[in-house]
Amino acid sequence: MSKIPSSTKIPAKPTGSRRVAGGAAATPKTVAATTPANRAERAAERRAAIVEAALDEFIARGFTATRLDDVAKRAGVAKGTIYLHFKDKESMFEELIRTALVPMINRLHAPPPSGGSVRDMVEGFAENFIREVASTRRGDIVRLIVAEGPRFPAIADFYYREVVSRGLAGMRALIELGIARGEIRHKSLARFPQIMVAPALIAVIWQSLFARHAPLDATEMFRVHLDLIFGERRTT
Amino acid sequence: MSKIPSSTKIPAKPTGSRRVAGGAAATPKTVAATTPANRAERAAERRAAIVEAALDEFIARGFTATRLDDVAKRAGVAKGTIYLHFKDKESMFEELIRTALVPMINRLHAPPPSGGSVRDMVEGFAENFIREVASTRRGDIVRLIVAEGPRFPAIADFYYREVVSRGLAGMRALIELGIARGEIRHKSLARFPQIMVAPALIAVIWQSLFARHAPLDATEMFRVHLDLIFGERRTT
DNA sequence: AAACTATGACTGACCAGTCAGTCATTGTCA
DNA sequence: TGACAATGACTGACTGGTCAGTCATAGTTT
């Protein structure tokens, strides 16, 4: 258990540098000279610290089991401060998830590297996904959505609209391109783009639950999967 | 927050009603002859009612947010009765999940209908799975494991040992049979049996989260997936 | 009557959210 | 520039409510 020493700021240094606040854990700061920054800036910093801490806690414990006292402690702020930035626990959670999804959404908007073959594009996309989602905290966010989605319809809706439907639409377009170019022979794949990404999602879940028991080489698995779709790759 | 009614569900036992329940319901007479059943039997009935109710609540709310008062109400017993059957909330949850998994485990043990082709076997298995898991409460249990697994390592372990590793081993055997028979051309598929079942898991998750937005024909999706693996099916 | 089972009021811990007070910072004036 | 005032970000003790788990009492069976 990461017990942050209560370090109640009573540093007996009435004059000393402005309170560094117990945040020691993740931020060696040293404030003072470097950048006291103006108020607005510091407020933004604090908000960021809260967001960071809250995500960690929500991922580790789920929505209900997360205590805002712990979030505050981890962020190095008082509990009351949280309420200067968020209305309540629930809207905080929703806002957090939304914010965390933005990078994924942006990635979907970015034009794919339309260079080589369709297979290369999909493979590049998958490698990206596995590197930046499956093996990072973003993967846990996906798991968090699966876990809490049914109790937060607003989040499930948002996720469907902004990530799932767009992602699948893009994938469908790619599949159709592959069919048109003759790279993909199974025309009906375009009806279920989910199949294309299924192993990626499996990898995310596997990492969270079973990585300890049996590591999974997600990249290699995806490659085999693509072999099924595009045919064995020539290894000239 | 949507409150699940939770009360309802006390529709008089199929057998004679005993239930003295609080205050009013003063009708402690009768019952006897018809179907009181002996003690052990009634205890088992009550236990079953508790298990049933608890599963519904856990699925709907997750572990932490589930209140044992609600479980008791839904099961038609007093809260104290729960503690006659289970040590505490946590071990109750673990036991519940374990119990709920038994049918799935048995299915994995059952010899597959080794009749026709490997494809037929896999397809039969998948149809079974989609009918009996993806579209029922069992699917929610899988989701529950994904959701709570990280906080209940014992459950994740159990699930891995009893379901995942066995299921994958069986699937791998089937794949190897398919390769030996020449039905499957991609030899490396045997290294990642996860690929074979990936769409089934996707279907489970989709049902819980997105069915409202866009229904998914899981059976048809799986068929397309099998086409990728076994080649287009002849529809002569 | 003795043994067993069920009940639900009760207890104590826990936690989301509040708010009166503190104090570093910023603004104003001489 | 230095002294003083105003601001509002921040704090954390506190409140009100919730809920897991207990146990004295009541009911049932043998």
XYZ file of C-alpha atoms (C1' of nucleotides) in Angstrom:
532
model
C 0.000 0.000 0.000
C 1.412 3.314 -0.958
C 0.980 5.230 2.201
C 2.004 8.733 1.641
C 3.333 9.881 4.966
C 0.730 12.224 6.236
C 3.321 14.961 6.204
C 0.784 17.390 7.398
C 2.274 20.626 6.347
C 3.228 22.156 9.599
C 6.774 22.690 8.557
C 7.328 25.163 11.309
C 8.751 27.410 8.690
C 6.466 30.365 8.810
C 8.648 32.249 6.424
C 10.041 29.417 4.366
C 9.199 28.878 0.747
C 5.536 28.610 0.098
C 4.148 25.316 1.046
C 5.308 22.628 -1.267
C 2.391 20.530 -0.184
C 2.910 16.877 0.494
C 2.848 15.876 -3.150
C 6.364 14.594 -2.717
C 5.473 11.212 -4.132
C 5.325 12.045 -7.789
C 6.678 15.537 -8.021
C 10.092 16.387 -6.731
C 9.336 19.920 -7.748
C 11.525 22.199 -5.713
C 9.260 25.002 -6.676
C 10.774 28.191 -5.373
C 13.310 29.570 -7.783
C 12.270 27.551 -10.792
C 8.694 28.565 -11.395
C 6.272 29.768 -8.815
C 4.160 30.706 -11.771
C 1.125 32.888 -11.468
C -2.140 31.787 -10.007
C -3.859 30.626 -13.109
C -0.875 28.518 -14.024
C -0.658 26.895 -10.663
C -4.364 26.240 -10.646
C -3.973 24.448 -13.944
C -1.107 22.440 -12.517
C -3.193 21.393 -9.573
C -6.064 20.468 -11.746
C -3.740 18.336 -13.811
C -2.423 16.672 -10.672
C -5.954 15.889 -9.569
C -6.863 14.470 -12.953
C -3.759 12.335 -12.951
C -4.321 11.031 -9.448
C -8.004 10.432 -9.993
C -7.419 8.421 -13.140
C -4.958 6.216 -11.323
C -7.353 5.626 -8.482
C -10.374 5.019 -10.685
C -8.424 2.576 -12.796
C -7.163 0.720 -9.761
C -10.414 0.608 -7.816
C -13.329 1.431 -10.051
C -15.740 4.284 -9.548
C -17.501 3.423 -6.321
C -14.514 2.090 -4.420
C -12.414 5.142 -5.124
C -12.177 7.543 -2.191
C -11.779 11.203 -2.934
C -9.635 11.454 0.182
C -7.156 9.167 -1.521
C -7.311 11.116 -4.740
C -6.614 14.286 -2.823
C -3.721 12.750 -0.950
C -2.215 11.355 -4.114
C -2.576 14.676 -5.872
C -1.095 16.504 -2.907
C -4.110 18.741 -2.352
C -6.858 18.977 0.211
C -10.124 17.303 -0.529
C -11.923 20.590 -0.746
C -9.715 21.608 -3.617
C -11.173 18.884 -5.747
C -14.525 20.570 -5.476
C -13.114 23.783 -6.836
C -12.505 21.962 -10.078
C -15.305 19.416 -10.265
C -18.948 19.466 -9.318
C -19.012 16.053 -7.700
C -17.502 12.608 -7.918
C -19.752 11.456 -10.702
C -19.269 14.352 -13.068
C -15.583 14.251 -12.243
C -15.466 10.653 -13.400
C -17.305 11.403 -16.598
C -15.172 14.387 -17.398
C -12.038 12.419 -16.704
C -12.962 9.639 -19.066
C -13.944 12.087 -21.752
C -10.660 13.896 -21.427
C -8.699 10.684 -21.487
C -10.408 9.657 -24.684
C -9.527 12.797 -26.568
C -6.110 11.528 -27.671
C -7.664 8.381 -29.052
C -10.259 10.399 -30.875
C -7.634 12.644 -32.381
C -5.772 9.637 -33.596
C -8.878 8.464 -35.379
C -9.236 11.821 -37.069
C -5.654 11.912 -38.218
C -5.364 10.775 -41.812
C -3.871 7.297 -41.872
C -0.445 6.921 -43.456
C -1.922 6.106 -46.820
C 1.397 4.946 -48.074
C 1.837 1.316 -49.054
C -0.660 -1.494 -49.130
C -3.816 -1.673 -47.086
C -2.211 -4.380 -45.040
C 0.649 -2.055 -44.182
C -1.799 0.600 -43.135
C -3.718 -1.733 -40.892
C -0.549 -3.173 -39.497
C 0.811 0.262 -38.780
C -2.407 1.209 -37.083
C -2.354 -1.940 -34.991
C 1.251 -1.524 -33.944
C 0.472 1.980 -32.911
C -2.554 0.859 -30.993
C -0.759 -1.925 -29.215
C 2.166 0.269 -28.321
C 0.168 3.252 -27.188
C -2.971 1.737 -25.823
C -2.707 -1.931 -25.032
C 0.490 -1.555 -23.063
C -0.269 1.708 -21.316
C -2.756 3.200 -18.956
C -5.028 3.975 -21.867
C -5.747 0.309 -22.104
C -6.934 0.389 -18.539
C -9.253 3.199 -19.469
C -10.830 1.015 -22.085
C -11.250 -1.648 -19.451
C -12.711 0.941 -17.112
C -15.304 1.820 -19.711
C -16.228 -1.812 -20.116
C -16.487 -2.099 -16.356
C -18.471 1.034 -15.583
C -20.210 1.579 -18.892
C -23.458 -0.079 -17.913
C -23.722 2.201 -14.876
C -22.729 5.317 -16.785
C -24.766 5.271 -19.955
C -23.555 8.749 -20.758
C -20.027 7.444 -20.950
C -20.939 4.390 -22.964
C -22.830 6.636 -25.378
C -19.959 9.026 -25.714
C -17.514 6.211 -26.228
C -19.701 4.638 -28.858
C -20.249 7.867 -30.765
C -16.762 9.290 -30.568
C -14.564 6.233 -30.656
C -16.300 3.034 -31.618
C -18.492 4.177 -34.477
C -15.797 6.365 -35.971
C -13.148 3.743 -35.588
C -15.298 1.110 -37.174
C -16.276 3.410 -40.007
C -12.639 4.094 -40.747
C -11.825 0.443 -40.581
C -14.686 -0.371 -42.918
C -13.406 2.148 -45.415
C -10.000 0.562 -45.223
C -11.464 -2.888 -45.733
C -13.397 -1.720 -48.751
C -10.262 -0.238 -50.161
C -8.536 -3.547 -49.614
C -11.324 -5.355 -51.383
C -11.240 -2.933 -54.290
C -7.512 -3.375 -54.614
C -7.804 -7.113 -54.464
C -5.836 -7.421 -51.247
C -8.793 -8.783 -49.328
C -10.790 -11.592 -50.807
C -13.516 -11.923 -48.225
C -16.013 -9.287 -49.221
C -18.270 -9.816 -46.231
C -15.554 -8.670 -43.880
C -16.723 -5.145 -44.617
C -19.966 -5.985 -42.848
C -18.122 -6.704 -39.610
C -15.125 -4.454 -39.196
C -15.206 -5.531 -35.562
C -13.436 -8.690 -36.667
C -10.469 -6.675 -37.789
C -9.939 -5.067 -34.417
C -11.085 -7.927 -32.209
C -7.584 -9.214 -31.404
C -6.538 -5.720 -30.361
C -9.286 -5.567 -27.788
C -8.474 -9.063 -26.637
C -4.920 -7.905 -26.093
C -6.056 -5.003 -23.930
C -8.129 -7.234 -21.701
C -5.469 -9.891 -21.570
C -2.896 -7.407 -20.387
C -5.045 -6.318 -17.472
C -6.149 -9.730 -16.346
C -3.788 -12.450 -17.402
C -0.446 -10.948 -18.260
C 0.910 -12.339 -14.998
C -0.123 -15.858 -15.836
C 0.828 -15.936 -19.455
C 2.338 -13.048 -21.344
C 0.809 -12.430 -24.733
C 2.738 -11.157 -27.714
C 0.017 -8.900 -28.997
C 1.927 -7.699 -32.024
C 2.664 -11.190 -33.201
C -0.901 -12.265 -32.605
C -2.152 -9.393 -34.679
C 0.236 -10.316 -37.443
C -1.116 -13.837 -37.551
C -4.596 -12.423 -37.610
C -3.722 -10.255 -40.586
C -2.327 -13.308 -42.324
C -5.796 -14.786 -42.132
C -7.285 -11.748 -43.773
C -4.675 -10.810 -46.309
C -3.137 -14.211 -46.884
C 0.242 -15.463 -45.730
C 2.798 -12.759 -46.063
C 5.606 -13.457 -48.481
C 8.859 -13.484 -46.561
C 11.078 -13.124 -49.562
C -28.410 7.558 -10.404
C -30.832 4.991 -11.616
C -32.112 2.964 -8.776
C -33.003 -0.541 -9.563
C -36.357 -1.202 -7.988
C -35.013 -4.294 -6.365
C -38.047 -4.834 -4.255
C -40.426 -6.664 -6.529
C -39.313 -10.146 -7.076
C -40.937 -11.628 -4.042
C -43.631 -13.388 -5.953
C -44.673 -15.984 -3.470
C -42.734 -19.135 -3.574
C -43.943 -21.725 -6.004
C -44.362 -23.934 -3.029
C -46.372 -23.086 -0.003
C -45.503 -19.677 1.265
C -43.994 -19.606 4.625
C -42.309 -16.280 5.028
C -43.463 -14.554 8.070
C -41.781 -11.395 7.160
C -42.023 -8.382 9.332
C -45.098 -6.969 10.948
C -48.380 -7.482 9.184
C -48.048 -10.687 7.248
C -49.430 -12.775 10.019
C -50.277 -16.064 8.489
C -47.885 -18.487 10.011
C -50.395 -21.251 9.716
C -50.700 -23.951 7.151
C -47.963 -24.695 4.745
C -46.899 -27.946 6.326
C -48.335 -30.870 4.434
C -48.132 -29.572 0.902
C -44.494 -28.615 0.497
C -42.562 -27.382 3.401
C -39.790 -29.710 2.486
C -37.317 -30.621 5.140
C -34.872 -28.187 6.604
C -31.940 -28.967 4.444
C -34.067 -28.537 1.385
C -35.426 -25.198 2.416
C -32.028 -24.001 3.424
C -30.818 -24.912 -0.038
C -33.734 -23.060 -1.574
C -32.950 -19.952 0.385
C -29.337 -20.166 -0.472
C -30.250 -20.450 -4.118
C -32.501 -17.422 -3.838
C -29.687 -15.445 -2.286
C -27.244 -16.515 -4.960
C -29.695 -15.570 -7.653
C -30.436 -12.184 -6.175
C -26.816 -11.428 -5.426
C -25.721 -12.222 -8.956
C -28.329 -9.864 -10.358
C -27.242 -7.097 -8.054
C -23.537 -7.585 -8.590
C -24.015 -7.635 -12.340
C -26.087 -4.482 -12.264
C -23.930 -2.487 -9.841
C -20.544 -4.078 -9.448
C -19.065 -5.320 -6.208
C -18.677 -2.192 -4.123
C -21.925 -0.508 -5.072
C -24.018 -3.558 -4.285
C -25.841 -3.341 -0.973
C -26.520 -6.503 0.935
C -29.773 -4.996 2.124
C -30.911 -4.983 -1.476
C -29.716 -8.516 -2.032
C -31.667 -9.633 1.014
C -34.792 -7.818 -0.065
C -34.597 -9.214 -3.549
C -34.052 -12.715 -2.229
C -36.911 -12.345 0.217
C -34.822 -12.956 3.314
C -33.466 -10.853 6.127
C -29.964 -9.567 5.872
C -28.799 -11.713 8.742
C -29.768 -14.798 6.803
C -27.145 -14.024 4.222
C -24.537 -14.411 6.924
C -25.783 -17.892 7.708
C -24.632 -18.872 4.236
C -21.656 -16.662 3.540
C -18.815 -15.398 5.641
C -18.836 -11.858 4.299
C -19.527 -9.835 1.208
C -16.187 -10.498 -0.377
C -16.114 -14.263 -0.014
C -19.721 -14.294 -1.092
C -18.776 -12.535 -4.293
C -15.935 -14.909 -4.981
C -18.012 -17.963 -4.298
C -20.787 -16.635 -6.485
C -18.533 -16.121 -9.430
C -16.979 -19.508 -8.980
C -20.382 -21.131 -8.859
C -21.584 -19.239 -11.884
C -18.575 -20.401 -13.841
C -19.166 -24.075 -13.207
C -21.593 -24.505 -16.118
C -19.092 -22.958 -18.472
C -16.368 -25.194 -17.155
C -18.503 -28.266 -17.579
C -19.215 -27.312 -21.116
C -15.513 -27.136 -21.779
C -15.060 -30.611 -20.331
C -17.853 -32.113 -22.340
C -16.514 -33.884 -25.394
C -17.259 -31.774 -28.427
C -19.597 -33.227 -31.010
C -16.756 -34.745 -32.961
C -19.040 -35.405 -35.833
C -18.410 -33.550 -39.059
C -15.645 -31.208 -40.033
C -13.585 -29.113 -37.671
C -15.401 -26.094 -38.948
C -18.707 -27.619 -37.992
C -17.380 -28.321 -34.537
C -16.162 -24.803 -34.036
C -19.321 -23.371 -35.483
C -21.431 -25.517 -33.206
C -19.403 -24.429 -30.249
C -19.721 -20.802 -31.206
C -23.454 -20.965 -31.754
C -23.773 -22.581 -28.394
C -21.632 -19.941 -26.814
C -23.466 -17.062 -28.395
C -26.840 -18.504 -27.526
C -26.011 -19.462 -23.978
C -23.465 -16.898 -22.955
C -23.387 -13.821 -25.121
C -27.139 -13.296 -24.962
C -27.710 -14.258 -21.358
C -26.686 -13.272 -17.909
C -23.592 -15.404 -18.222
C -22.213 -12.851 -20.597
C -22.620 -10.261 -17.894
C -20.634 -12.480 -15.593
C -17.782 -12.440 -18.037
C -18.031 -8.687 -18.088
C -18.108 -8.656 -14.313
C -14.860 -10.594 -14.245
C -13.255 -8.135 -16.592
C -14.500 -5.325 -14.413
C -13.585 -6.662 -10.980
C -10.780 -9.008 -11.894
C -7.953 -6.591 -11.151
C -9.315 -6.070 -7.644
C -9.978 -9.761 -7.059
C -6.852 -11.533 -8.191
C -8.202 -14.767 -6.755
C -11.074 -14.581 -9.204
C -8.920 -13.661 -12.142
C -6.630 -16.574 -11.288
C -9.500 -18.987 -10.995
C -10.993 -17.785 -14.244
C -7.710 -18.128 -16.020
C -7.000 -21.616 -14.727
C -10.454 -23.076 -15.039
C -11.869 -21.371 -18.067
C -9.368 -19.489 -20.142
C -6.444 -21.880 -20.200
C -8.639 -24.927 -20.660
C -10.735 -23.294 -23.299
C -7.709 -22.158 -25.209
C -6.086 -25.575 -24.915
C -9.190 -27.206 -26.328
C -9.365 -24.669 -29.096
C -5.720 -25.204 -29.906
C -6.292 -28.956 -30.180
C -9.162 -28.301 -32.530
C -7.045 -25.992 -34.633
C -4.302 -28.554 -34.861
C -6.813 -31.129 -35.932
C -8.022 -28.729 -38.576
C -4.493 -28.204 -39.791
C -3.818 -31.940 -39.879
C -6.962 -32.499 -41.885
C -6.114 -29.731 -44.265
C -9.125 -27.630 -43.345
C -7.005 -24.833 -41.948
C -4.132 -23.523 -43.975
C -2.659 -21.022 -41.565
C -0.456 -23.122 -39.324
C 0.479 -20.302 -36.998
C -3.114 -19.923 -35.901
C -2.386 -22.713 -33.420
C -0.046 -20.347 -31.615
C -2.863 -17.901 -30.930
C -6.113 -19.722 -30.324
C -7.310 -16.415 -28.859
C -7.906 -15.283 -32.421
C -10.476 -18.007 -32.907
C -12.585 -16.871 -29.973
C -11.949 -13.127 -30.171
C -15.194 -12.286 -31.985
C -17.149 -14.197 -29.363
C -15.741 -12.028 -26.618
C -16.341 -8.933 -28.677
C -19.940 -9.991 -28.977
C -20.296 -10.321 -25.221
C -18.937 -6.858 -24.598
C -20.922 -5.350 -27.427
C -24.147 -6.735 -26.044
C -23.561 -5.104 -22.669
C -22.430 -1.744 -23.905
C -23.650 -0.969 -27.364
C -26.576 -3.206 -28.201
C -28.852 -0.214 -27.755
C -26.976 1.868 -30.275
C -26.357 -0.765 -32.882
C -27.460 -4.348 -32.618
C -24.851 -6.874 -33.596
C -25.622 -10.166 -35.258
C -23.037 -12.174 -33.377
C -23.763 -15.438 -35.122
C -23.352 -13.951 -38.543
C -20.200 -12.157 -37.509
C -18.740 -15.379 -36.261
C -19.624 -17.075 -39.513
C -17.741 -14.445 -41.471
C -14.839 -14.883 -39.124
C -14.808 -18.618 -39.762
C -14.839 -17.928 -43.467
C -11.545 -16.147 -42.996
C -10.072 -19.144 -41.266
C -11.566 -22.021 -43.196
C -12.148 -20.299 -46.490
C -15.456 -19.232 -48.032
C -18.079 -21.806 -47.395
C -19.579 -23.455 -50.432
C -23.231 -22.619 -50.598
C -24.131 -25.115 -53.261
C -38.044 -28.592 25.879
C -33.856 -28.385 23.404
C -31.799 -27.353 19.140
C -31.852 -24.999 15.312
C -33.001 -21.109 12.130
C -34.367 -16.526 10.912
C -35.034 -11.794 11.867
C -34.135 -6.807 11.708
C -32.797 -3.135 14.869
C -28.526 -1.631 16.019
C -23.515 -0.248 15.948
C -19.437 1.594 14.360
C -16.727 2.651 10.482
C -16.533 5.022 6.497
C -16.988 8.644 3.115
C -19.037 12.384 -0.148
C -19.635 16.847 0.168
C -19.517 21.522 2.975
C -17.854 25.792 4.728
C -15.633 28.924 8.027
C -11.229 30.300 8.274
C -6.244 30.959 6.555
C -2.794 33.083 3.927
C -0.124 33.763 -0.436
C -0.715 36.662 -4.062
C -2.181 40.708 -6.464
C -3.656 45.384 -6.638
C -3.632 50.142 -4.796
C -1.934 54.179 -2.878
C 1.479 57.286 -0.866
C 9.394 51.353 -3.239
C 7.085 49.948 0.931
C 2.755 49.564 3.523
C -1.769 48.141 3.544
C -6.084 46.087 1.645
C -8.700 42.956 -1.165
C -9.053 38.670 -3.268
C -9.921 33.960 -3.731
C -7.357 29.535 -3.848
C -6.790 26.354 -0.548
C -7.476 23.815 3.648
C -9.321 20.110 6.705
C -12.501 19.429 10.541
C -17.084 18.465 10.432
C -21.862 16.745 9.111
C -25.233 13.771 7.519
C -26.059 9.673 5.493
C -24.929 4.958 4.189
C -23.940 0.253 4.845
C -21.298 -4.182 6.362
C -21.606 -7.004 9.889
C -23.615 -8.326 14.768
C -26.622 -10.286 18.097
C -30.591 -10.450 21.289
C -34.979 -11.971 20.361
C -38.560 -14.667 18.215
C -40.089 -18.437 15.698
C -39.872 -23.388 14.060
C -38.730 -28.214 14.122
C -37.739 -32.486 16.276
